[in-house]
Coordinates of C-alpha atoms in Angstrom, one line a residue:
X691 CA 85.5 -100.4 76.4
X692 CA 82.9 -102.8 78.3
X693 CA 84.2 -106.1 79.5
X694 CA 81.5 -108.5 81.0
X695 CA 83.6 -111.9 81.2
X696 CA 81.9 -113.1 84.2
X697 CA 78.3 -115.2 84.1
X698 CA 75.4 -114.6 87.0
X699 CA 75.1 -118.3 88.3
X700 CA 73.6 -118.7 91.6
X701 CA 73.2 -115.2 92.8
X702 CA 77.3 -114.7 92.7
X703 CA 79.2 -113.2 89.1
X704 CA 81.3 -116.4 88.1
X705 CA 84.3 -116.7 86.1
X706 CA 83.5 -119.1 83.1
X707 CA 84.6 -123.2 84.0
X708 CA 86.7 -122.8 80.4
X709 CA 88.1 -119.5 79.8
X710 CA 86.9 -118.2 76.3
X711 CA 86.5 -114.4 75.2
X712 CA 84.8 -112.6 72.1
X713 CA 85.2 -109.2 70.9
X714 CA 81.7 -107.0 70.5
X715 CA 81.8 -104.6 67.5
X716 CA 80.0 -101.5 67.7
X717 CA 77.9 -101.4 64.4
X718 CA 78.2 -97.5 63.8
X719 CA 82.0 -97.6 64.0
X720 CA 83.2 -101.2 62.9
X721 CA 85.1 -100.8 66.1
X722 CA 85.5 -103.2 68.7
X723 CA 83.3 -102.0 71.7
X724 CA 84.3 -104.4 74.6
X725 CA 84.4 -108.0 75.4
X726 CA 82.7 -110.8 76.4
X727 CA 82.8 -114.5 77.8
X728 CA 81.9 -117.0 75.7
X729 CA 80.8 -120.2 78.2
X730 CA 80.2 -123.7 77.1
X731 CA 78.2 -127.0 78.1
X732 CA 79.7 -127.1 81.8
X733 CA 78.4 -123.7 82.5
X734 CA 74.8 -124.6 81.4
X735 CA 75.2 -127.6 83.7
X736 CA 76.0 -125.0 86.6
X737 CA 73.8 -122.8 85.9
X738 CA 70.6 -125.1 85.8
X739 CA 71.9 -126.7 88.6
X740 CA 71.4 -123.6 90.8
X741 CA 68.0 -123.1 88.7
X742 CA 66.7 -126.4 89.7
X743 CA 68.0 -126.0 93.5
X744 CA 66.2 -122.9 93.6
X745 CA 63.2 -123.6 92.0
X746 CA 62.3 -126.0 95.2
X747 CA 61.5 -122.7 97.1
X748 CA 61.0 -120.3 94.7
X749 CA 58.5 -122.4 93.0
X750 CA 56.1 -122.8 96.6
X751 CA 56.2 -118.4 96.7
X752 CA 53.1 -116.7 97.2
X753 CA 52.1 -114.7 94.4
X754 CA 52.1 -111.3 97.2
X755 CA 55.9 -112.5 97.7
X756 CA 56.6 -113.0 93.6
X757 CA 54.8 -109.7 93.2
X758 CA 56.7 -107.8 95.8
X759 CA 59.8 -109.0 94.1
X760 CA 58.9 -107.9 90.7
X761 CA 58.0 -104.0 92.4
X762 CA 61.8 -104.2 93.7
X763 CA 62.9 -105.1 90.3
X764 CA 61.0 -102.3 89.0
X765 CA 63.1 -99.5 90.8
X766 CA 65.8 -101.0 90.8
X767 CA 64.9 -100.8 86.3
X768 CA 64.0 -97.3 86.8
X769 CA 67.7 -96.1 88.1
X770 CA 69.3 -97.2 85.4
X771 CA 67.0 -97.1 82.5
X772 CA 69.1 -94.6 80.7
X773 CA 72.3 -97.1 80.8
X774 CA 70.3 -99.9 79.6
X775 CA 69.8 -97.5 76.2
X776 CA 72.8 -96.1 75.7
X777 CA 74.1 -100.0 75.9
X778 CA 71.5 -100.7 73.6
X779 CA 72.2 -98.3 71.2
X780 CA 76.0 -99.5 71.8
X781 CA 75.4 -102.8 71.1
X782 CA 73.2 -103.0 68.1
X783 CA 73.0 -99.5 66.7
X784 CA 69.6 -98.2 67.4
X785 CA 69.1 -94.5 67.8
X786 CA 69.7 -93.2 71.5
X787 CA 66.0 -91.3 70.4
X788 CA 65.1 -95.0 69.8
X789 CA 67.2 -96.8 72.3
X790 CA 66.3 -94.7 75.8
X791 CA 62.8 -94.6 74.3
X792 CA 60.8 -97.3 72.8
X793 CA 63.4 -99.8 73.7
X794 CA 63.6 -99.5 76.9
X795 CA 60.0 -98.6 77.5
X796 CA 58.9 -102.0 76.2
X797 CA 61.3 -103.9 78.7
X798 CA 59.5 -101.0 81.5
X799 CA 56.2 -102.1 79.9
X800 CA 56.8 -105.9 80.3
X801 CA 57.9 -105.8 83.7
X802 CA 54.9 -103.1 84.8
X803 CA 52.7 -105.2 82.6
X804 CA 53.5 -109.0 84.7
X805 CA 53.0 -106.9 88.1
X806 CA 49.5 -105.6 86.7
X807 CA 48.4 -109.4 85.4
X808 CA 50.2 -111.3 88.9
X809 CA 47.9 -108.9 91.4
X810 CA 44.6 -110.6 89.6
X811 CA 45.7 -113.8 88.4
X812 CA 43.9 -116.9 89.6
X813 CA 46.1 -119.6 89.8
X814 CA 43.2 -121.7 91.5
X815 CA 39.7 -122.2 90.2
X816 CA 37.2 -124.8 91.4
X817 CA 35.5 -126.3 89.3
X818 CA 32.4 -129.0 90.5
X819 CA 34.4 -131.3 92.3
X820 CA 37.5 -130.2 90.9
X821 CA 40.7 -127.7 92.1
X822 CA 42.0 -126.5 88.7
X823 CA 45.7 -125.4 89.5
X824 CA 48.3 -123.8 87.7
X825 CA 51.4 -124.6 89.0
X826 CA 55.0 -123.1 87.2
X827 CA 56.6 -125.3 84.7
X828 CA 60.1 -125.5 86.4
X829 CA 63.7 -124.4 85.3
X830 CA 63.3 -122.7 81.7
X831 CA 66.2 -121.9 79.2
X832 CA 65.2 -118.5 77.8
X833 CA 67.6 -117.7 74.2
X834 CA 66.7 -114.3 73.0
X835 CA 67.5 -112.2 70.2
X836 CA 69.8 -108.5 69.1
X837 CA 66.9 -106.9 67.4
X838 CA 65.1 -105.7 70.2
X839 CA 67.7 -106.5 73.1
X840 CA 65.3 -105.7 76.1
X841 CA 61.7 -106.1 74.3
X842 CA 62.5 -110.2 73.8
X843 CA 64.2 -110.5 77.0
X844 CA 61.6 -108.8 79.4
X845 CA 59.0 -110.4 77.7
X846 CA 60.6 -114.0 78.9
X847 CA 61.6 -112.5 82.2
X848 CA 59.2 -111.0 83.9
X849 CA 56.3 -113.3 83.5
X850 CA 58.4 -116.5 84.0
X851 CA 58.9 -114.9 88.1
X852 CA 55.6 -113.8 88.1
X853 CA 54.7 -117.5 87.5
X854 CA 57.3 -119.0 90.2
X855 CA 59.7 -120.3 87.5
X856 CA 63.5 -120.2 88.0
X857 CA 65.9 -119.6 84.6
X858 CA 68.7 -119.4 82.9
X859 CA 69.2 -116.5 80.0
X860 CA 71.5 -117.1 77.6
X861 CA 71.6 -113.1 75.4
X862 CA 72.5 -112.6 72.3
X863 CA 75.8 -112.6 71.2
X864 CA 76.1 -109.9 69.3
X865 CA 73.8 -107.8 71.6
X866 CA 75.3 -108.5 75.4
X867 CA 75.4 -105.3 77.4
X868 CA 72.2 -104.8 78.1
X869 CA 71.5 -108.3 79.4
X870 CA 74.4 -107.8 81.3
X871 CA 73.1 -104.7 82.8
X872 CA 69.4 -106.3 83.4
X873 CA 70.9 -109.1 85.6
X874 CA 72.8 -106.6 87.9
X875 CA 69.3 -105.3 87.9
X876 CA 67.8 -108.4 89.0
X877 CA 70.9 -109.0 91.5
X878 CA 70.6 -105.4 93.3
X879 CA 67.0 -105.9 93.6
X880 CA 67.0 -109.0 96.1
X881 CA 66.1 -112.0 93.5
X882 CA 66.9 -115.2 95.4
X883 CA 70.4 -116.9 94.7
X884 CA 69.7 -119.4 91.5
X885 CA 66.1 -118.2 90.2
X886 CA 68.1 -115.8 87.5
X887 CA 71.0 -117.2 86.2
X888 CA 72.8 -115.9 83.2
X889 CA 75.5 -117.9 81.1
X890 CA 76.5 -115.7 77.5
X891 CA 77.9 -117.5 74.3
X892 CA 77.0 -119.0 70.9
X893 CA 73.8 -120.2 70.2
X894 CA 74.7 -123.6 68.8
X895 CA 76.8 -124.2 72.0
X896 CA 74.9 -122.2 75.0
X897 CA 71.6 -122.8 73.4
X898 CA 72.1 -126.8 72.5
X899 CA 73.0 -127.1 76.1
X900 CA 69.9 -125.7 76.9
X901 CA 67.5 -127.6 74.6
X902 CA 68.9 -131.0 75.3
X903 CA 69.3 -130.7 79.2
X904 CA 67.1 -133.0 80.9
X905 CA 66.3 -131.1 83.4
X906 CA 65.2 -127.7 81.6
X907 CA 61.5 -128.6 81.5
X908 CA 60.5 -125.6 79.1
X909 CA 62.7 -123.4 76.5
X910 CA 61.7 -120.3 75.4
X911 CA 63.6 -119.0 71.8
X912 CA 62.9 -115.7 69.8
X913 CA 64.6 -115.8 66.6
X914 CA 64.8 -117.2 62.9
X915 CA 63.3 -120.1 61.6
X916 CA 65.8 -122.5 60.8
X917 CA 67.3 -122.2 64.6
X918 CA 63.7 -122.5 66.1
X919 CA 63.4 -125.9 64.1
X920 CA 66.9 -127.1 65.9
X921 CA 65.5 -126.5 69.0
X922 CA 62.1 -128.4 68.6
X923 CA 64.4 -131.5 67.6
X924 CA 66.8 -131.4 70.2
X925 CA 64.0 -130.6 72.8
X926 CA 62.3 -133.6 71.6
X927 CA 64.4 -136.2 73.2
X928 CA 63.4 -134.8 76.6
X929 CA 59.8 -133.5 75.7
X930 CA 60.3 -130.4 77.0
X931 CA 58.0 -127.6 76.4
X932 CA 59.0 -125.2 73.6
X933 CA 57.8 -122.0 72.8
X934 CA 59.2 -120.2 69.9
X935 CA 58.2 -116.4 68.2
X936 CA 60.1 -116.8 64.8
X937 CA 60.4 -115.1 61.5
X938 CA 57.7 -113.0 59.7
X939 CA 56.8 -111.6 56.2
X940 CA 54.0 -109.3 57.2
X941 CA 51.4 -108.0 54.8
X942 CA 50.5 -104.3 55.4
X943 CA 47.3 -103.9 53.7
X944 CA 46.2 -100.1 52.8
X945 CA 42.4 -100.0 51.8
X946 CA 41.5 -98.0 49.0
X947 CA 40.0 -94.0 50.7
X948 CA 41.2 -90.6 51.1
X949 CA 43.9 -91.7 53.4
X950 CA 45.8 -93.6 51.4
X951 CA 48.8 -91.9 50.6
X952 CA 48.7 -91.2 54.2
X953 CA 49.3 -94.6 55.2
X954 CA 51.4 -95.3 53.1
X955 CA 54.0 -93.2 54.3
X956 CA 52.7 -94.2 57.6
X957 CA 53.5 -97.7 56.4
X958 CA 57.1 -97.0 54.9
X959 CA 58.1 -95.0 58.0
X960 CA 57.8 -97.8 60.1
X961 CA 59.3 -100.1 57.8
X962 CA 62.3 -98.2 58.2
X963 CA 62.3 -97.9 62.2
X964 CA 65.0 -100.3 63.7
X965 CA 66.5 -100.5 60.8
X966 CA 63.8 -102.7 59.4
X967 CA 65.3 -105.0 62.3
X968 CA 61.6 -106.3 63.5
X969 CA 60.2 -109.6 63.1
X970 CA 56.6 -108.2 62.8
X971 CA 57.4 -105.5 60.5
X972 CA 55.0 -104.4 57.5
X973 CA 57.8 -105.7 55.1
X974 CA 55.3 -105.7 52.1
X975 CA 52.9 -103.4 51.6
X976 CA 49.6 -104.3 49.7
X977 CA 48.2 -101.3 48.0
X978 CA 45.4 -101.1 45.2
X979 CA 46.2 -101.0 41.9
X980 CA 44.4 -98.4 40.8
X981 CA 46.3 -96.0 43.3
X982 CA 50.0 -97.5 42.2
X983 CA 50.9 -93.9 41.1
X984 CA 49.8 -92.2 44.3
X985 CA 51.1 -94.7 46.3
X986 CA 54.3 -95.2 44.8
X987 CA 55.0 -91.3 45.3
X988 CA 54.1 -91.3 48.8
X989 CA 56.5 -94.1 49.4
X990 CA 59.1 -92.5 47.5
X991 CA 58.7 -89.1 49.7
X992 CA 58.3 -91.2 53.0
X993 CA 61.9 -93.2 52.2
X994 CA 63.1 -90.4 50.8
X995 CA 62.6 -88.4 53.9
X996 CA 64.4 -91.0 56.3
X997 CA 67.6 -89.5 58.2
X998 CA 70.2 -92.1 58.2
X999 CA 73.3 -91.8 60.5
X1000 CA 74.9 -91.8 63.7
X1001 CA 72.8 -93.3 66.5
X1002 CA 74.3 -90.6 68.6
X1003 CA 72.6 -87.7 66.0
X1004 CA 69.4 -86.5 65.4
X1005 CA 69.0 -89.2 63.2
X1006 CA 65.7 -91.5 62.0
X1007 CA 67.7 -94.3 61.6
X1008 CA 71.2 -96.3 62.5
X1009 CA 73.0 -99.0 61.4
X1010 CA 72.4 -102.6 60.7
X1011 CA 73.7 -105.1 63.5
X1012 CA 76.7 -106.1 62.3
X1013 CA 78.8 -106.6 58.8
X1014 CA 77.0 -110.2 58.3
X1015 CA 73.7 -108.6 58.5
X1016 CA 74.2 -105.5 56.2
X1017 CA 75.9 -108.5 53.8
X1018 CA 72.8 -110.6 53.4
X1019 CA 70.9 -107.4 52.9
X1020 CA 72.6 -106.2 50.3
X1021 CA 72.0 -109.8 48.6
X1022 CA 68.5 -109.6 48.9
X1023 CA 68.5 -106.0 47.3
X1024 CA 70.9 -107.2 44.0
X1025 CA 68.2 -110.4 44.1
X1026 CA 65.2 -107.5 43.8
X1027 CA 66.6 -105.8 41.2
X1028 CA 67.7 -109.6 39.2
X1029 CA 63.7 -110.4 39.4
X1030 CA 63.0 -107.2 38.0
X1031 CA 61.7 -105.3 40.9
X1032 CA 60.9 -101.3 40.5
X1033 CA 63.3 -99.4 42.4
X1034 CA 62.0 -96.5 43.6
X1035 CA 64.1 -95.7 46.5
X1036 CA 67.0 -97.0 48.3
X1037 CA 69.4 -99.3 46.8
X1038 CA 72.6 -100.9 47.0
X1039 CA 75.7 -99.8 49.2
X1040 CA 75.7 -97.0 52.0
X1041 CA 73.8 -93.9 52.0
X1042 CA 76.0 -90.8 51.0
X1043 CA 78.6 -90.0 53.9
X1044 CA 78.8 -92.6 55.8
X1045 CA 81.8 -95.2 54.6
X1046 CA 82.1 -96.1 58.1
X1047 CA 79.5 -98.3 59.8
X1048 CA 76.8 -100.6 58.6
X1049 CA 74.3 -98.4 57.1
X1050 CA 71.8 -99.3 54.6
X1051 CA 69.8 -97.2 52.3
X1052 CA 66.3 -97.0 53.1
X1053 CA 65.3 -99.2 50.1
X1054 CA 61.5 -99.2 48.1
X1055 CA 60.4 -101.7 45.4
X1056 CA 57.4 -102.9 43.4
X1057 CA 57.0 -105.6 42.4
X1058 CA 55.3 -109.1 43.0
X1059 CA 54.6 -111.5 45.9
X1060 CA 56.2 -114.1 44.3
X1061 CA 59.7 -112.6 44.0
X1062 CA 61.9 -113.8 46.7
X1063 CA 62.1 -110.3 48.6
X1064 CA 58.3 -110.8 49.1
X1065 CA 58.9 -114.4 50.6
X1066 CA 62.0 -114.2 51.9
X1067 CA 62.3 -112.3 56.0
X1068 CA 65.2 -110.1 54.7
X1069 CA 65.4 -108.4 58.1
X1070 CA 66.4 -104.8 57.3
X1071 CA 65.0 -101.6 55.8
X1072 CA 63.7 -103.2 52.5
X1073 CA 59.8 -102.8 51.8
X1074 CA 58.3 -104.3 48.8
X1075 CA 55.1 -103.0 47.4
X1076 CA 52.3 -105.3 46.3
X1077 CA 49.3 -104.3 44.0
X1078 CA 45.9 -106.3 44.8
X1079 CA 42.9 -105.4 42.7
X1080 CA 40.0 -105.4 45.2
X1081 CA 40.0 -106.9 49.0
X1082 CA 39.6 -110.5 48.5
X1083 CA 42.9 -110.7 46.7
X1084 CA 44.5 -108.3 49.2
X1085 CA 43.6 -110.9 51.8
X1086 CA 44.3 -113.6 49.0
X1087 CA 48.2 -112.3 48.4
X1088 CA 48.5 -111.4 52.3
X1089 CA 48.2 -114.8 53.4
X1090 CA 50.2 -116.4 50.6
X1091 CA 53.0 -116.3 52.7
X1092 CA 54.6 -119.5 55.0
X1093 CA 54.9 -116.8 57.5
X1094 CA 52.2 -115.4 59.9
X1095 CA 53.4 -113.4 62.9
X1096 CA 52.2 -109.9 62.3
X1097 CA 49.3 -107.6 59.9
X1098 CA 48.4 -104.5 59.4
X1099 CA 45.4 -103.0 58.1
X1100 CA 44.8 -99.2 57.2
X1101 CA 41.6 -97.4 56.5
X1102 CA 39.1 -94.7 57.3
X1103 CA 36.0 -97.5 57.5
X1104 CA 36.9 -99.7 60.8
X1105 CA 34.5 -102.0 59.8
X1106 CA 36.1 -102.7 56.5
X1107 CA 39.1 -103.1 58.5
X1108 CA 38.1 -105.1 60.7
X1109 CA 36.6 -107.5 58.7
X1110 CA 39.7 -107.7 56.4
X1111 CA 41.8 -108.5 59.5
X1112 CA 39.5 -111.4 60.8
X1113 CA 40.4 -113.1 57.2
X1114 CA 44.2 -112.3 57.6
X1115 CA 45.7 -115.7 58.8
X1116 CA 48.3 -114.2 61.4
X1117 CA 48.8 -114.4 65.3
X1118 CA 49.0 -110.4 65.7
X1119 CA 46.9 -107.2 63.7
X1120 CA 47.2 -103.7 64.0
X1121 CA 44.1 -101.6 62.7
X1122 CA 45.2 -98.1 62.4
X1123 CA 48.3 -98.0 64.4
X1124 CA 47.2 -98.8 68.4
X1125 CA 49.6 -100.7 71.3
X1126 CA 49.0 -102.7 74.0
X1127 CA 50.9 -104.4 76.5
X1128 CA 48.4 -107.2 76.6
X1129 CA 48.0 -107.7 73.6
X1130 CA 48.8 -111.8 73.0
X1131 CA 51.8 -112.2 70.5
X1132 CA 52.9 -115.1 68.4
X1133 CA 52.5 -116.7 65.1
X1134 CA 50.9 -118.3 62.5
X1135 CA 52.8 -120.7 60.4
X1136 CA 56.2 -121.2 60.7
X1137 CA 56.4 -118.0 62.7
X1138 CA 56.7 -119.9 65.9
X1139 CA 53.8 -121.8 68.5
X1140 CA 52.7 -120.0 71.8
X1141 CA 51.8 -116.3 72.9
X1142 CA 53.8 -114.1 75.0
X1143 CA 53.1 -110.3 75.8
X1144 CA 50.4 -109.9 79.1
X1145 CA 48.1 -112.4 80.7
X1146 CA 48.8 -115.0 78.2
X1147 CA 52.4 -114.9 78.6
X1148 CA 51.9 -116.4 81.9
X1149 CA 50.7 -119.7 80.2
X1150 CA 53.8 -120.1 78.7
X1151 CA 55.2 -121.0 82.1
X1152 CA 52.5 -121.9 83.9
X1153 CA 51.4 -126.3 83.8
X1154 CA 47.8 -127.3 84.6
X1155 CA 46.6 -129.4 87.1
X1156 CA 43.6 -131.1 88.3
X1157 CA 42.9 -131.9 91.5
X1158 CA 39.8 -134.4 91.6
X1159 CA 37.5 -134.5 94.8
X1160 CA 39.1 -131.2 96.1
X1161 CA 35.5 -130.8 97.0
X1162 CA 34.1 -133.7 98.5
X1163 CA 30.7 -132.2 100.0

């Protein structure tokens, strides 16, 4: 049993001003894991406090000092890398395969990606007679997400120190530990009292506190929609910066070649990873009609073939994130089936053998983009396949969508795809598979404003500033 009921404010492990606990379920067992604090209004008030004391000094550090602090951070990361997954896969039910691998990679990757971008960045250019500066932005309220616990959170992190900022994180609630364990990170490796502060709690209390305070000059929020749109307005009384990377509907286009069945199983595999628990996720997948058959058997096979079961096993795929989630999943699979969707794998209620936990069958339709499972961001493993008849309307149906935060495009011409996913209207595409840590990501659409991921992460906490007549010769 875990119990975190203490906040990092000010370099020191508080007790919350109003004592307040939660229970954390483990998603694999439906049993309760540990505990947490759940702080309120007054704690925000504390904790920026400490931010905006701190960000006085912290915000005049050379980039050599920010960058030798981010190197201690990263050993300090390395020790315990394998405790951050196994709390991952505690708290929201990834695989330990998945959860001391790509998980914690990606929060490795953020933090070795900010040192790589700090050692070249200019944060000075002269211009004529002008200094252009880039200063950091202040105290920023960072509100991430449970889906990928130390992806979203790095991603905030590490580029807002490499800038000069000073923050306050407020984790998800369903996902705490390893936010817990990231700030004794950050503690052990020598960050200044007040630059990381961490308060946990419910969004509509923790994160309101954030959004409205007048002095949190930027907020930075990964998660659905409707929330992101709360925070715009209540950051709007105070005109505070807002960056948000929201909800997604991706269009997976497979171009018609030899390789087609290929990718499509490539395409329904990775559907299913995370649990389908990934806002850029290839949740429909555009294939042409006149290979329907061919790819309807290779997505059949491909979900078929998905290993469902304890994160602990040697198993493809875990759990949902809790009771709620695998709830509204299960609604948007009886909605699929209402409008007439094909079922062609996957369905309703737990796979075989597992009556305990939150599992969800690894579930294939076809059908249409204007059912709701093709509009709708159902956030688990639930893939709906699209026919097109030629490109245009492949581009046509995947940017019929409110969403635009991710793409894929498949196919043995690059040029083809390529020039398919200049014409897709979304912030991120991935031709053929392919990563990159500096990649920019954000969205289109009501998937969010701003970039994060490498060099242009740093503008999100970075302001601009002109200094006319710097150079008076």
């Amino acid at each position: 049993m875990r119990n975190y009921t203490q906040f990092y404010i000010d370099g020191q492990w508080v007790d919350p001003i109003a004592p307040r606990t939660a229970q954390v379920v483990n998603p694999a067992t439906e049993e309760v894991s540990g505990t947490i604090s759940l702080g309120s209004a007054v704690d925000v008030d504390k904790a920026v406090a400490a931010a905006r004391r701190a960000f006085a000094t912290f915000g005049e550090t050379s980039a050599k000092e920010r960058l030798d602090l981010l190197e201690a951070i990263l050993a300090e990361y390395l020790k315990r890398e394998t405790e951050l997954g196994e709390a991952v896969s505690e708290e929201m039910g990834a695989p330990m395969s998945l959860a001391c691998g790509f998980h914690t990679l990606l929060g490795k990757g953020h933090l070795s990606t900010a040192i790589e971008v700090l050692k070249d960045f200019k944060f000075e250019e002269q211009r004529g007679v002008t200094m252009i500066r880039k200063e950091p932005i202040g105290v920023c309220g960072l509100i991430t997400p449970w889906n990928w616990p130390m992806n979203q959170t790095c991603v905030k992190i590490f580029p807002a120190l490499a800038a000069g900022c000073t923050m306050i994180l407020k984790p998800p609630q369903l996902a705490p530990y390893s936010a817990q364990i990231l700030a004794e990170i950050l503690h052990d490796a020598g960050v200044p009292a007040g630059v990381f502060n961490m308060v946990q709690g419910k969004g509509s209390e923790i994160g309101t506190a954030l959004s409205t305070h007048e002095d949190v000059d930027m907020i930075s929020f990964t998660g659905s929609e409707p929330v992101g749109v709360q925070i715009q307005k209540d950051a709007a009384d105070t005109v505070k910066r807002v960056g948000l990377e929201l909800g997604g509907k991706s269009a997976w286009i497979v171009l018609d070649d030899a390789s087609l069945a290929t990718n499509v199983a490539a395409a329904t595999g990775g559907m299913m990873g995370n649990s389908g628990q990934t806002c850029s996720a290839g949740s429909r997948l555009l294939v042409p009609n006149a290979r329907m058959d061919d790819a309807i058997a290779a997505a059949t096979e491909a979900a078929n073939g998905v290993t469902v079961g304890d994160p602990k096993g040697n198993f493809a795929m875990g759990p949902v994130v809790s009771k709620s989630q695998y709830e509204i999943i299960q609604g948007y699979i009886e909605k699929g089936l209402e409008e007439g969707a094909k079922l062609i794998a996957g369905g309703l209620g737990k796979p075989d053998g597992l009556d305990k936990g939150y599992y969800v069958k690894p579930t294939v339709f076809v059908g249409t983009n204007h059912m709701v499972i093709a509009r709708e961001e159902i956030f688990g493993p639930v893939l709906v396949i699209i026919g097109y008849d030629d490109v245009d309307h492949a581009v046509e149906i995947a940017n019929d969508s409110n969403f635009g935060l991710g793409g894929y495009v498949s196919g043995e011409d690059l040029d083809a795809a390529r020039a398919v996913s200049r014409r897709m209207r979304t912030g991120a595409i991935w031709v053929n598979g392919g990563f990159d840590f500096h990649a920019p990501f954000g969205g289109y659409k009501r998937s969010g404003n701003g970039r994060e991921w490498g060099e242009h992460g740093f503008a999100e906490y970075l302001e601009t500033k002109s200094v006319v007549g710097w150079n008076q010769a």
